[in-house]
Short mmCIF file of N, CA, C and O in Angstrom, two decimals:
data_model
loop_
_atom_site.label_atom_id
_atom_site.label_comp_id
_atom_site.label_asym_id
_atom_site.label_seq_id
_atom_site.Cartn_x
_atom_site.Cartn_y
_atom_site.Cartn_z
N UNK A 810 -3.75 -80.21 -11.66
CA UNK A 810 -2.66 -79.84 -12.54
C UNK A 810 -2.16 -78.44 -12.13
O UNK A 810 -2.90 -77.46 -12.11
N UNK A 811 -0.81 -78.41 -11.80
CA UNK A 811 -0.51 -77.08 -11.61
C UNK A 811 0.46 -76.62 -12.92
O UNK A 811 1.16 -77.43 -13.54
N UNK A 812 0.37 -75.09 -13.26
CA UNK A 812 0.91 -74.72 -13.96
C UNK A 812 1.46 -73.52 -13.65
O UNK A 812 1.10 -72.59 -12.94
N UNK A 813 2.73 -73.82 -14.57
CA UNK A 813 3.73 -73.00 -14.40
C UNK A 813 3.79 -71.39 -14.47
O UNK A 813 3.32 -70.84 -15.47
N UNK A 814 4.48 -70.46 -13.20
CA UNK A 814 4.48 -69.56 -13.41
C UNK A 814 5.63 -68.62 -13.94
O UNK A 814 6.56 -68.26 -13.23
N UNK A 815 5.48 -68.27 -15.21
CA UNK A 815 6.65 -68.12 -15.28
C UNK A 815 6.99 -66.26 -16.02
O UNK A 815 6.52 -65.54 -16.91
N UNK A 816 8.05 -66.19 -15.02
CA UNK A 816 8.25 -64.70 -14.39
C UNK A 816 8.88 -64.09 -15.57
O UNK A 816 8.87 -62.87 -15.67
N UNK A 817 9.49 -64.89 -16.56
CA UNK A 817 9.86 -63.89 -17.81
C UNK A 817 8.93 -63.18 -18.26
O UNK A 817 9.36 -62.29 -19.00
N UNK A 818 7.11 -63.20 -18.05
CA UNK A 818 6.57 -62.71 -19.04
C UNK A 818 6.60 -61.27 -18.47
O UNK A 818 7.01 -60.95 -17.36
N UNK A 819 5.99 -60.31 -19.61
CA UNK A 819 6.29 -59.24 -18.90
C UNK A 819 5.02 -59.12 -18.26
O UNK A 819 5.07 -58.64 -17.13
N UNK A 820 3.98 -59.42 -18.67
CA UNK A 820 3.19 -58.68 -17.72
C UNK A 820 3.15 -59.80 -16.51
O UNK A 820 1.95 -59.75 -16.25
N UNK A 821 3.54 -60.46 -15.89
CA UNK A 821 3.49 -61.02 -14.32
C UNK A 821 5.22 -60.08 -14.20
O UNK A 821 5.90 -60.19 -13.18
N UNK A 822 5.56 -59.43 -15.09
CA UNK A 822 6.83 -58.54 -14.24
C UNK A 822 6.41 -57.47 -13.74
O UNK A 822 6.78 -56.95 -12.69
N UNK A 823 5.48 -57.03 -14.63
CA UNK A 823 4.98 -55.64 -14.45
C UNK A 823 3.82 -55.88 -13.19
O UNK A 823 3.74 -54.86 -12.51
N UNK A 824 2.73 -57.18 -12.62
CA UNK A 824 2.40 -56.87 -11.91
C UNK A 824 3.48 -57.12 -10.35
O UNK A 824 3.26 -56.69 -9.21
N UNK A 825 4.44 -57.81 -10.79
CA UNK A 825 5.54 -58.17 -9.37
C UNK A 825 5.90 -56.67 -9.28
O UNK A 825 6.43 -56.22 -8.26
N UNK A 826 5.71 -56.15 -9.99
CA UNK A 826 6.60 -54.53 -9.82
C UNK A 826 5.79 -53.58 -8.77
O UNK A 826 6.26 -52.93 -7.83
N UNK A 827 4.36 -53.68 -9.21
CA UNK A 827 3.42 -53.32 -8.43
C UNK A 827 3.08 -54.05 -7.06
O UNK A 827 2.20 -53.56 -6.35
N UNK A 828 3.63 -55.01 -6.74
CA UNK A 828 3.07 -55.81 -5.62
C UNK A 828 4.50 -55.34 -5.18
O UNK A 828 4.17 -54.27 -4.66
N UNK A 829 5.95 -55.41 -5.03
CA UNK A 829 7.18 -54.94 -4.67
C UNK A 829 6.81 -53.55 -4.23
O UNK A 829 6.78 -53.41 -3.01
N UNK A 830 6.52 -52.44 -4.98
CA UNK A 830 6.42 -50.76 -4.60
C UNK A 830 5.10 -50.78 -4.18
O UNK A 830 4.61 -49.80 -4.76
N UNK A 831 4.08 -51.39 -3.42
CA UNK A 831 2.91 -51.45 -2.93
C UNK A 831 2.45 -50.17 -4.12
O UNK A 831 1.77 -49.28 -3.62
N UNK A 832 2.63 -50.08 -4.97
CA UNK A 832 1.68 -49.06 -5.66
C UNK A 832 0.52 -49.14 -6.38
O UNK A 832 0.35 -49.88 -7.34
N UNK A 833 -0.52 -48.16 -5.77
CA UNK A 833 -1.73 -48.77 -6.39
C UNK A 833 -1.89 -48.72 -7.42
O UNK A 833 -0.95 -48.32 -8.11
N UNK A 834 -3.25 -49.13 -8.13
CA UNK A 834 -3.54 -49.53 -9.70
C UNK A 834 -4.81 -49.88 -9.78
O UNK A 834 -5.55 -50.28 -8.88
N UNK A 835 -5.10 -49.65 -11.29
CA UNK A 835 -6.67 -49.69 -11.79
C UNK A 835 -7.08 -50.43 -12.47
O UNK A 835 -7.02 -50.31 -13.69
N UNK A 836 -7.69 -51.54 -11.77
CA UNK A 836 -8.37 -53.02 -13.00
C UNK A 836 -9.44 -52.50 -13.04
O UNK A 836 -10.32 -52.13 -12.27
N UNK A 837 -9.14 -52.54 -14.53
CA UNK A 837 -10.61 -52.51 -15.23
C UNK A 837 -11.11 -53.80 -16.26
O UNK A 837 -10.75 -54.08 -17.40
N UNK A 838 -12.19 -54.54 -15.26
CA UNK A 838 -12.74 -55.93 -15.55
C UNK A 838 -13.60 -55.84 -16.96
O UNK A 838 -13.88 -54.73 -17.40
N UNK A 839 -13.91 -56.73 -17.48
CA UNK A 839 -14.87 -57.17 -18.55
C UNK A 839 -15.66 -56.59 -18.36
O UNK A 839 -15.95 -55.88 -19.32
N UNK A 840 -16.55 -56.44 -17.16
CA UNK A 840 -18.16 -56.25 -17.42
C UNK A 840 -17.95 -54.77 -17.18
O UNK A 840 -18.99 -54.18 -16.90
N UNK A 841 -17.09 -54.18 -17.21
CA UNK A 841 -17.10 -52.88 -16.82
C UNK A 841 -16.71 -52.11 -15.64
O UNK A 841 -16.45 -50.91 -15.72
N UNK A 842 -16.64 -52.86 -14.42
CA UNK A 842 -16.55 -53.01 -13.21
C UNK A 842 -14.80 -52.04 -13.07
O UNK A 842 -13.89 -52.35 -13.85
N UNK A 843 -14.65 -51.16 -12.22
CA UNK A 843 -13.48 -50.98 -11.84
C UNK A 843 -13.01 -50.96 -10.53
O UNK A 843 -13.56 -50.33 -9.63
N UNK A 844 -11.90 -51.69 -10.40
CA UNK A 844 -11.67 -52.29 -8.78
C UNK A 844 -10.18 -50.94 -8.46
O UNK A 844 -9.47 -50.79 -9.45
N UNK A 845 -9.87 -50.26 -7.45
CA UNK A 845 -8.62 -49.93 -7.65
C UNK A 845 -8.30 -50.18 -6.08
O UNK A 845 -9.08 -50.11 -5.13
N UNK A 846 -6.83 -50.49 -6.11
CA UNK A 846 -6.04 -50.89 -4.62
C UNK A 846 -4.56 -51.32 -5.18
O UNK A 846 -4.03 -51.12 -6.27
N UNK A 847 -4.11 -51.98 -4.03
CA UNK A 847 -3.08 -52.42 -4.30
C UNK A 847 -2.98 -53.85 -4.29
O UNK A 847 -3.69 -54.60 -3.63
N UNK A 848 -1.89 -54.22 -5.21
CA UNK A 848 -2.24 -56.07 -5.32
C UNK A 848 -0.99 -56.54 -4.22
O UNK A 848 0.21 -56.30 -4.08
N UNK A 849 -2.27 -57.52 -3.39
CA UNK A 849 -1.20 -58.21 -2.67
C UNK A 849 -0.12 -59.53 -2.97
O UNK A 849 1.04 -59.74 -2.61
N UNK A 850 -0.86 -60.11 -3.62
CA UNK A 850 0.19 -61.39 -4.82
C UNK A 850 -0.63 -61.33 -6.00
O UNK A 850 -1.53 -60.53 -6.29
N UNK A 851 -0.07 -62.49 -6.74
CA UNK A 851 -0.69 -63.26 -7.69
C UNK A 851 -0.55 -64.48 -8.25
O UNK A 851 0.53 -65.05 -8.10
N UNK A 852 -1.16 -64.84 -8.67
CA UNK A 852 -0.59 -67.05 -8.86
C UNK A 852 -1.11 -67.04 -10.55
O UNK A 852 -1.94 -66.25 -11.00
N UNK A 853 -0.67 -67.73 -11.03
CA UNK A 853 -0.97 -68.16 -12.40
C UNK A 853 -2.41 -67.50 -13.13
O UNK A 853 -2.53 -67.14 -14.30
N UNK A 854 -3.65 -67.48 -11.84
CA UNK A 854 -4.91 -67.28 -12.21
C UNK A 854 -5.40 -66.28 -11.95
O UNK A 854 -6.20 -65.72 -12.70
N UNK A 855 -4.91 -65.69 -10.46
CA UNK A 855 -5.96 -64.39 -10.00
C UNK A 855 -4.62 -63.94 -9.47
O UNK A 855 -3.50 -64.39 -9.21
N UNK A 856 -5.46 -62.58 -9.45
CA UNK A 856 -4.32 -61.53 -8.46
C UNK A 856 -5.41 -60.85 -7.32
O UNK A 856 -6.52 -60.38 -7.55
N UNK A 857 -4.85 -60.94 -6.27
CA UNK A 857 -5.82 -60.53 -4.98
C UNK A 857 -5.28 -58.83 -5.05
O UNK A 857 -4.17 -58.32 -5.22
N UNK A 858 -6.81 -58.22 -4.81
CA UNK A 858 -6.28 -56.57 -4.80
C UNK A 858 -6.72 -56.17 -3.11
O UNK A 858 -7.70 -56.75 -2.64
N UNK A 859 -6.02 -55.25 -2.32
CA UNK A 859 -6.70 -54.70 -1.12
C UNK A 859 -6.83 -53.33 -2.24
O UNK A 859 -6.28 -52.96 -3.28
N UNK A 860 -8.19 -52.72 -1.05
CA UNK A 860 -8.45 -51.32 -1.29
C UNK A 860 -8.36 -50.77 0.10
O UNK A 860 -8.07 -51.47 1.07
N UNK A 861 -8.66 -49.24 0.17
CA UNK A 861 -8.37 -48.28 1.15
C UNK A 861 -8.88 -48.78 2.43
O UNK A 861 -8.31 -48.48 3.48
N UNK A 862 -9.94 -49.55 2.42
CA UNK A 862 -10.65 -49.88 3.66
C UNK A 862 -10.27 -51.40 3.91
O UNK A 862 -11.00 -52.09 4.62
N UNK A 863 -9.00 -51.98 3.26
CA UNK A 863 -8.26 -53.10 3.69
C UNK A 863 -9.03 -54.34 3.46
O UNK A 863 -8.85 -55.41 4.05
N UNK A 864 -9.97 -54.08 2.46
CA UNK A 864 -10.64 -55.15 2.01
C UNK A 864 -10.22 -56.01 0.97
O UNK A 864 -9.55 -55.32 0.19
N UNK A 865 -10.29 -57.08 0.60
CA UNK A 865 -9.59 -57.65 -0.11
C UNK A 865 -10.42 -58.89 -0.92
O UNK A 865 -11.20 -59.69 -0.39
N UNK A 866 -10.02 -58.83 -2.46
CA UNK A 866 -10.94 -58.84 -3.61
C UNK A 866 -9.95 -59.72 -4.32
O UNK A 866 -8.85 -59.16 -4.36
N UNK A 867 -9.97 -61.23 -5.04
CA UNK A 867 -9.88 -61.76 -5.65
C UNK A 867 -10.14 -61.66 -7.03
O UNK A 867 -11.31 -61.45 -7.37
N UNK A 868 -9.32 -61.76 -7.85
CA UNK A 868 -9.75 -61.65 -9.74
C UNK A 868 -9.29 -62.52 -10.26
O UNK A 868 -8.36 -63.17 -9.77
N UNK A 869 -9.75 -62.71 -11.21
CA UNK A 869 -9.35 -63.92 -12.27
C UNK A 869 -8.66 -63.02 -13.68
O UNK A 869 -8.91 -62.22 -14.58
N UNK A 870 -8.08 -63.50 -13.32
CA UNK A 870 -6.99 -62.77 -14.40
C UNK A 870 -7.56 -62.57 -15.69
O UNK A 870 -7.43 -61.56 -16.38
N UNK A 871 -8.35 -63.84 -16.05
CA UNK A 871 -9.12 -63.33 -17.40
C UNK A 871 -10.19 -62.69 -17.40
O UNK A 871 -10.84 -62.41 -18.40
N UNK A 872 -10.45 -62.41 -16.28
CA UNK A 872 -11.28 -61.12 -16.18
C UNK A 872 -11.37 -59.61 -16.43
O UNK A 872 -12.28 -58.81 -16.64
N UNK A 873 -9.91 -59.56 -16.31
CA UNK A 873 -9.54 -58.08 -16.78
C UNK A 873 -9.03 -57.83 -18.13
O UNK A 873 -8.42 -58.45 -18.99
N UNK A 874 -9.63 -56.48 -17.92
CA UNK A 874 -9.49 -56.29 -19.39
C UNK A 874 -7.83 -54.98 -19.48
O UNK A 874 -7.25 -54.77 -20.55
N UNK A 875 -7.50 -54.49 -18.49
CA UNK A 875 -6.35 -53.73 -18.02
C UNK A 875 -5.95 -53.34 -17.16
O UNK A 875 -6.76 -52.70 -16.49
N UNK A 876 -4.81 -53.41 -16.72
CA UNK A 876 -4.40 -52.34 -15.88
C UNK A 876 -3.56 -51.75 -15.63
O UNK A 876 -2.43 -51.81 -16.10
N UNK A 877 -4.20 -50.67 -14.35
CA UNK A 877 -3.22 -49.11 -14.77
C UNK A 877 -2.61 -48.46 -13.56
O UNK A 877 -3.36 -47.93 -12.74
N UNK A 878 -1.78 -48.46 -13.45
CA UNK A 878 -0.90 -47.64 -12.26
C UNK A 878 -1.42 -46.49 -12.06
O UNK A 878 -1.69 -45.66 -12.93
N UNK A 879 -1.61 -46.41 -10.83
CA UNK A 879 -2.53 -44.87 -10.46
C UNK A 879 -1.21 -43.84 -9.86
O UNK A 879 -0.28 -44.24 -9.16
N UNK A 880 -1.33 -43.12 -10.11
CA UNK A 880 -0.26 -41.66 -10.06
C UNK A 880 -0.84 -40.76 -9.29
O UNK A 880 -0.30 -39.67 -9.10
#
């Protein structure tokens, strides 16, 4: 079953905004865990993040508990 992604919401605007201006940002997951990089896409479920050393980290969207544009 695929489901729909749909770009009115704001927050898949707010992360297209961040994946458009490669600007990084700070998930901060459930268990406490904080990942920061930049997100390279996202699909309905996860958003893939790289970090500084070009590594690249998969999330499940309901995993996080926020996130935050780093300045």
């Amino acid at each position: 079953m695929i489901t729909e992604f749909d770009t009115s919401l704001p927050s898949i605007r707010q992360v297209q905004i961040l994946i458009k201006q490669t600007m990084p940002a700070q998930f901060k997951l459930l268990t406490g865990d904080v990942i920061t990089g930049r997100v390279l896409w996202q699909d309905p479920h996860c958003v893939c993040i790289v970090d500084e050393n070009s590594e690249q980290t998969t999330v499940w969207k309901q995993a996080i508990a926020y996130i935050k544009p780093k300045n």
